[in-house]
Amino acid sequence: MSLELPDLPFAKDALEPHMSANTLDFHHGKHHNAYVVKGNELLADAGLSADTLEELVMEAKKVGGPLFNNVGQCYNHSFFWNCLSPNGGGAPTGDIAAKIDADFGSYEKFKSEFVAGGVGQFGSGWVWLVADGGKLKIVKTANAETPLTDGMTPILVADVWEHAYYLDFQNRRPDFLSSFLDNLVNWDFANENLAKA
Ligand code: MN
């Protein structure tokens, strides 16, 4: 299979003022697209067999190097766009709300742990809410790494590469992460992922 750049699941200006159309122009149109183009170049001679993007990530992980970096970034970004919603943010709804209370103690404790995870990821990477062995936890990964390859089920992710927030928040990564949770996070998508865990 080859990689494709998915359409954003919202209008490019629908997340303003929290995430600008300018950020999405670069982040989706340039950065994500570059991973698709480079990944397909590298996949052309790799001989990997996969039916889904998730399977392709698992196969690419065995190869490592630039092939995994580009395939992993395609998976991570496609997942990230689905974590954003113009009607998102704030306290969770549905089954994920009770699960967060059970596993973190409260939504406020989850929020501080998620933001601390993203701030604590030195350099480029991602902060995730995952289900692991029936429990929710916060995981951070560097560069293109994903908890998928460690057998965990991704529930939510925030991109903490500087290209994700620098145009809107400059160096204020903590503010970007708080705004992601307060204004953008798509709890419906989190509930869909929880149902598969
Ligand atoms: Mn990114």
Tab-separated table of C-alpha atoms and ligand atoms in Angstrom:
chain	number	residue	atom	x	y	z
A	1	MET	CA	0.000	0.000	0.000
A	2	SER	CA	1.044	3.588	-0.409
A	3	LEU	CA	0.643	6.569	1.882
A	4	GLU	CA	-1.983	9.239	1.249
A	5	LEU	CA	-2.479	12.722	2.631
A	6	PRO	CA	-5.949	12.656	4.201
A	7	ASP	CA	-8.197	15.696	3.998
A	8	LEU	CA	-8.482	17.538	7.303
A	9	PRO	CA	-11.734	16.500	9.050
A	10	PHE	CA	-12.674	20.213	9.464
A	11	ALA	CA	-12.327	23.456	7.497
A	12	LYS	CA	-8.820	24.887	7.635
A	13	ASP	CA	-9.974	27.989	9.551
A	14	ALA	CA	-12.463	26.154	11.793
A	15	LEU	CA	-10.076	25.840	14.746
A	16	GLU	CA	-9.238	29.541	14.976
A	17	PRO	CA	-8.200	31.286	17.134
A	18	HIS	CA	-6.779	28.206	18.897
A	19	MET	CA	-5.037	26.724	15.846
A	20	SER	CA	-4.735	29.024	12.854
A	21	ALA	CA	-5.304	28.278	9.182
A	22	ASN	CA	-1.688	29.379	8.696
A	23	THR	CA	-0.466	26.671	11.090
A	24	LEU	CA	-2.580	24.064	9.302
A	25	ASP	CA	-1.349	25.244	5.890
A	26	PHE	CA	2.192	24.448	6.952
A	27	HIS	CA	1.528	21.523	9.274
A	28	HIS	CA	-0.863	19.552	7.057
A	29	GLY	CA	-0.009	20.964	3.626
A	30	LYS	CA	3.783	21.012	3.968
A	31	HIS	CA	5.012	18.890	6.895
A	32	HIS	CA	2.525	16.005	6.742
A	33	ASN	CA	2.598	16.061	2.943
A	34	ALA	CA	6.401	15.806	2.964
A	35	TYR	CA	6.186	12.633	5.086
A	36	VAL	CA	3.723	11.181	2.558
A	37	VAL	CA	5.935	11.987	-0.444
A	38	LYS	CA	9.204	10.824	1.160
A	39	GLY	CA	7.531	7.782	2.701
A	40	ASN	CA	6.193	6.665	-0.678
A	41	GLU	CA	9.643	7.093	-2.247
A	42	LEU	CA	11.138	4.829	0.416
A	43	LEU	CA	8.247	2.329	0.296
A	44	ALA	CA	8.617	1.870	-3.469
A	45	ASP	CA	11.620	-0.430	-3.009
A	46	ALA	CA	10.889	-1.747	0.485
A	47	GLY	CA	8.624	-4.667	-0.416
A	48	LEU	CA	6.423	-4.276	2.674
A	49	SER	CA	2.972	-5.820	2.704
A	50	ALA	CA	0.145	-4.236	4.723
A	51	ASP	CA	-3.594	-3.635	4.346
A	52	THR	CA	-3.922	-0.748	6.778
A	53	LEU	CA	-1.809	2.189	7.896
A	54	GLU	CA	-1.522	0.573	11.344
A	55	GLU	CA	-0.125	-2.637	9.811
A	56	LEU	CA	2.259	-0.590	7.687
A	57	VAL	CA	3.564	1.146	10.825
A	58	MET	CA	4.242	-2.241	12.442
A	59	GLU	CA	6.091	-3.482	9.331
A	60	ALA	CA	8.047	-0.241	8.936
A	61	LYS	CA	9.123	-0.430	12.593
A	62	LYS	CA	11.006	-3.659	11.790
A	63	VAL	CA	12.930	-1.764	9.092
A	64	GLY	CA	13.500	1.387	11.157
A	65	GLY	CA	15.457	4.410	9.916
A	66	PRO	CA	13.997	6.955	7.504
A	67	LEU	CA	11.318	4.506	6.287
A	68	PHE	CA	9.865	4.153	9.775
A	69	ASN	CA	10.283	7.860	10.503
A	70	ASN	CA	8.147	8.849	7.509
A	71	VAL	CA	5.520	6.104	7.885
A	72	GLY	CA	5.273	6.723	11.636
A	73	GLN	CA	4.801	10.436	11.072
A	74	CYS	CA	2.001	9.711	8.565
A	75	TYR	CA	0.188	7.577	11.142
A	76	ASN	CA	0.775	10.037	14.004
A	77	HIS	CA	-0.435	13.048	12.001
A	78	SER	CA	-3.514	11.293	10.598
A	79	PHE	CA	-4.389	10.303	14.171
A	80	PHE	CA	-3.720	13.844	15.450
A	81	TRP	CA	-6.099	15.531	12.960
A	82	ASN	CA	-8.884	13.298	14.237
A	83	CYS	CA	-8.109	14.396	17.809
A	84	LEU	CA	-9.096	17.979	16.913
A	85	SER	CA	-12.618	19.387	16.616
A	86	PRO	CA	-14.091	22.882	16.197
A	87	ASN	CA	-16.634	21.842	18.865
A	88	GLY	CA	-14.085	20.115	21.075
A	89	GLY	CA	-12.306	20.740	24.326
A	90	GLY	CA	-13.254	20.950	27.952
A	91	ALA	CA	-14.391	18.193	30.239
A	92	PRO	CA	-14.750	14.771	28.618
A	93	THR	CA	-18.080	13.169	27.776
A	94	GLY	CA	-19.174	9.543	27.409
A	95	ASP	CA	-17.311	6.480	28.674
A	96	ILE	CA	-13.904	8.188	28.568
A	97	ALA	CA	-15.039	10.602	31.318
A	98	ALA	CA	-15.634	7.826	33.862
A	99	LYS	CA	-12.483	5.980	32.744
A	100	ILE	CA	-10.345	9.105	33.243
A	101	ASP	CA	-11.832	9.595	36.721
A	102	ALA	CA	-11.131	5.948	37.573
A	103	ASP	CA	-7.541	5.826	36.275
A	104	PHE	CA	-6.271	9.368	37.029
A	105	GLY	CA	-8.463	10.364	39.983
A	106	SER	CA	-10.038	13.341	38.213
A	107	TYR	CA	-10.082	15.193	34.899
A	108	GLU	CA	-7.901	17.938	36.460
A	109	LYS	CA	-5.259	15.358	37.446
A	110	PHE	CA	-5.368	13.867	33.935
A	111	LYS	CA	-4.978	17.329	32.443
A	112	SER	CA	-1.942	18.231	34.546
A	113	GLU	CA	-0.302	14.861	33.786
A	114	PHE	CA	-0.959	15.193	30.035
A	115	VAL	CA	0.431	18.756	29.893
A	116	ALA	CA	3.445	17.765	32.025
A	117	GLY	CA	4.088	14.816	29.679
A	118	GLY	CA	4.074	17.071	26.624
A	119	VAL	CA	6.235	19.709	28.265
A	120	GLY	CA	8.632	17.014	29.511
A	121	GLN	CA	9.199	15.515	26.058
A	122	PHE	CA	12.655	16.972	25.355
A	123	GLY	CA	12.867	18.062	21.719
A	124	SER	CA	10.412	16.850	19.098
A	125	GLY	CA	7.757	14.248	19.773
A	126	TRP	CA	4.253	13.461	20.920
A	127	VAL	CA	2.246	13.104	24.130
A	128	TRP	CA	-0.406	10.393	24.155
A	129	LEU	CA	-3.307	9.126	26.178
A	130	VAL	CA	-3.231	5.351	25.684
A	131	ALA	CA	-4.978	2.259	26.976
A	132	ASP	CA	-2.448	-0.305	28.178
A	133	GLY	CA	-3.628	-3.545	29.741
A	134	GLY	CA	-7.062	-2.061	30.446
A	135	LYS	CA	-5.736	1.104	32.100
A	136	LEU	CA	-5.372	4.597	30.739
A	137	LYS	CA	-1.992	6.259	31.028
A	138	ILE	CA	0.083	9.099	29.598
A	139	VAL	CA	2.971	8.156	27.304
A	140	LYS	CA	5.414	10.442	25.508
A	141	THR	CA	7.299	9.417	22.373
A	142	ALA	CA	10.225	11.036	20.553
A	143	ASN	CA	10.298	12.032	16.885
A	144	ALA	CA	8.106	9.576	14.897
A	145	GLU	CA	7.700	6.920	17.585
A	146	THR	CA	4.210	5.682	18.433
A	147	PRO	CA	2.863	3.566	21.317
A	148	LEU	CA	1.135	1.411	18.683
A	149	THR	CA	4.400	-0.494	18.195
A	150	ASP	CA	4.559	-1.230	21.945
A	151	GLY	CA	1.165	-2.938	21.906
A	152	MET	CA	-0.771	-0.021	23.410
A	153	THR	CA	-4.017	1.435	22.051
A	154	PRO	CA	-3.735	5.164	21.247
A	155	ILE	CA	-6.722	7.150	22.550
A	156	LEU	CA	-5.547	10.765	21.998
A	157	VAL	CA	-2.383	12.530	20.917
A	158	ALA	CA	-0.948	16.035	20.831
A	159	ASP	CA	1.928	16.868	18.501
A	160	VAL	CA	4.672	18.686	20.421
A	161	TRP	CA	7.018	19.251	17.503
A	162	GLU	CA	7.635	23.014	17.314
A	163	HIS	CA	5.958	23.098	13.862
A	164	ALA	CA	2.671	22.223	15.637
A	165	TYR	CA	2.515	25.388	17.735
A	166	TYR	CA	5.253	27.907	16.983
A	167	LEU	CA	3.219	30.131	14.627
A	168	ASP	CA	0.371	30.439	17.152
A	169	PHE	CA	2.112	30.100	20.528
A	170	GLN	CA	5.829	30.707	19.771
A	171	ASN	CA	7.793	28.959	22.538
A	172	ARG	CA	4.818	28.505	24.893
A	173	ARG	CA	4.345	24.734	24.624
A	174	PRO	CA	2.462	24.524	27.967
A	175	ASP	CA	-0.120	27.051	26.692
A	176	PHE	CA	-0.523	25.120	23.427
A	177	LEU	CA	-1.174	21.897	25.356
A	178	SER	CA	-3.652	23.545	27.740
A	179	SER	CA	-5.456	25.088	24.774
A	180	PHE	CA	-5.541	21.708	22.999
A	181	LEU	CA	-7.388	20.239	25.996
A	182	ASP	CA	-9.559	23.282	26.748
A	183	ASN	CA	-10.622	24.143	23.198
A	184	LEU	CA	-9.903	21.447	20.616
A	185	VAL	CA	-9.775	17.878	21.888
A	186	ASN	CA	-12.284	15.568	20.180
A	187	TRP	CA	-13.748	13.398	22.951
A	188	ASP	CA	-15.969	11.559	20.444
A	189	PHE	CA	-12.822	10.235	18.746
A	190	ALA	CA	-11.366	9.306	22.145
A	191	ASN	CA	-14.523	7.344	22.934
A	192	GLU	CA	-14.314	5.520	19.573
A	193	ASN	CA	-10.731	4.495	20.379
A	194	LEU	CA	-11.589	3.485	23.945
A	195	ALA	CA	-14.292	1.179	22.580
A	196	LYS	CA	-11.596	-0.679	20.556
A	197	ALA	CA	-9.166	-1.012	23.477
B	1	MN	MN	3.576	17.542	13.225
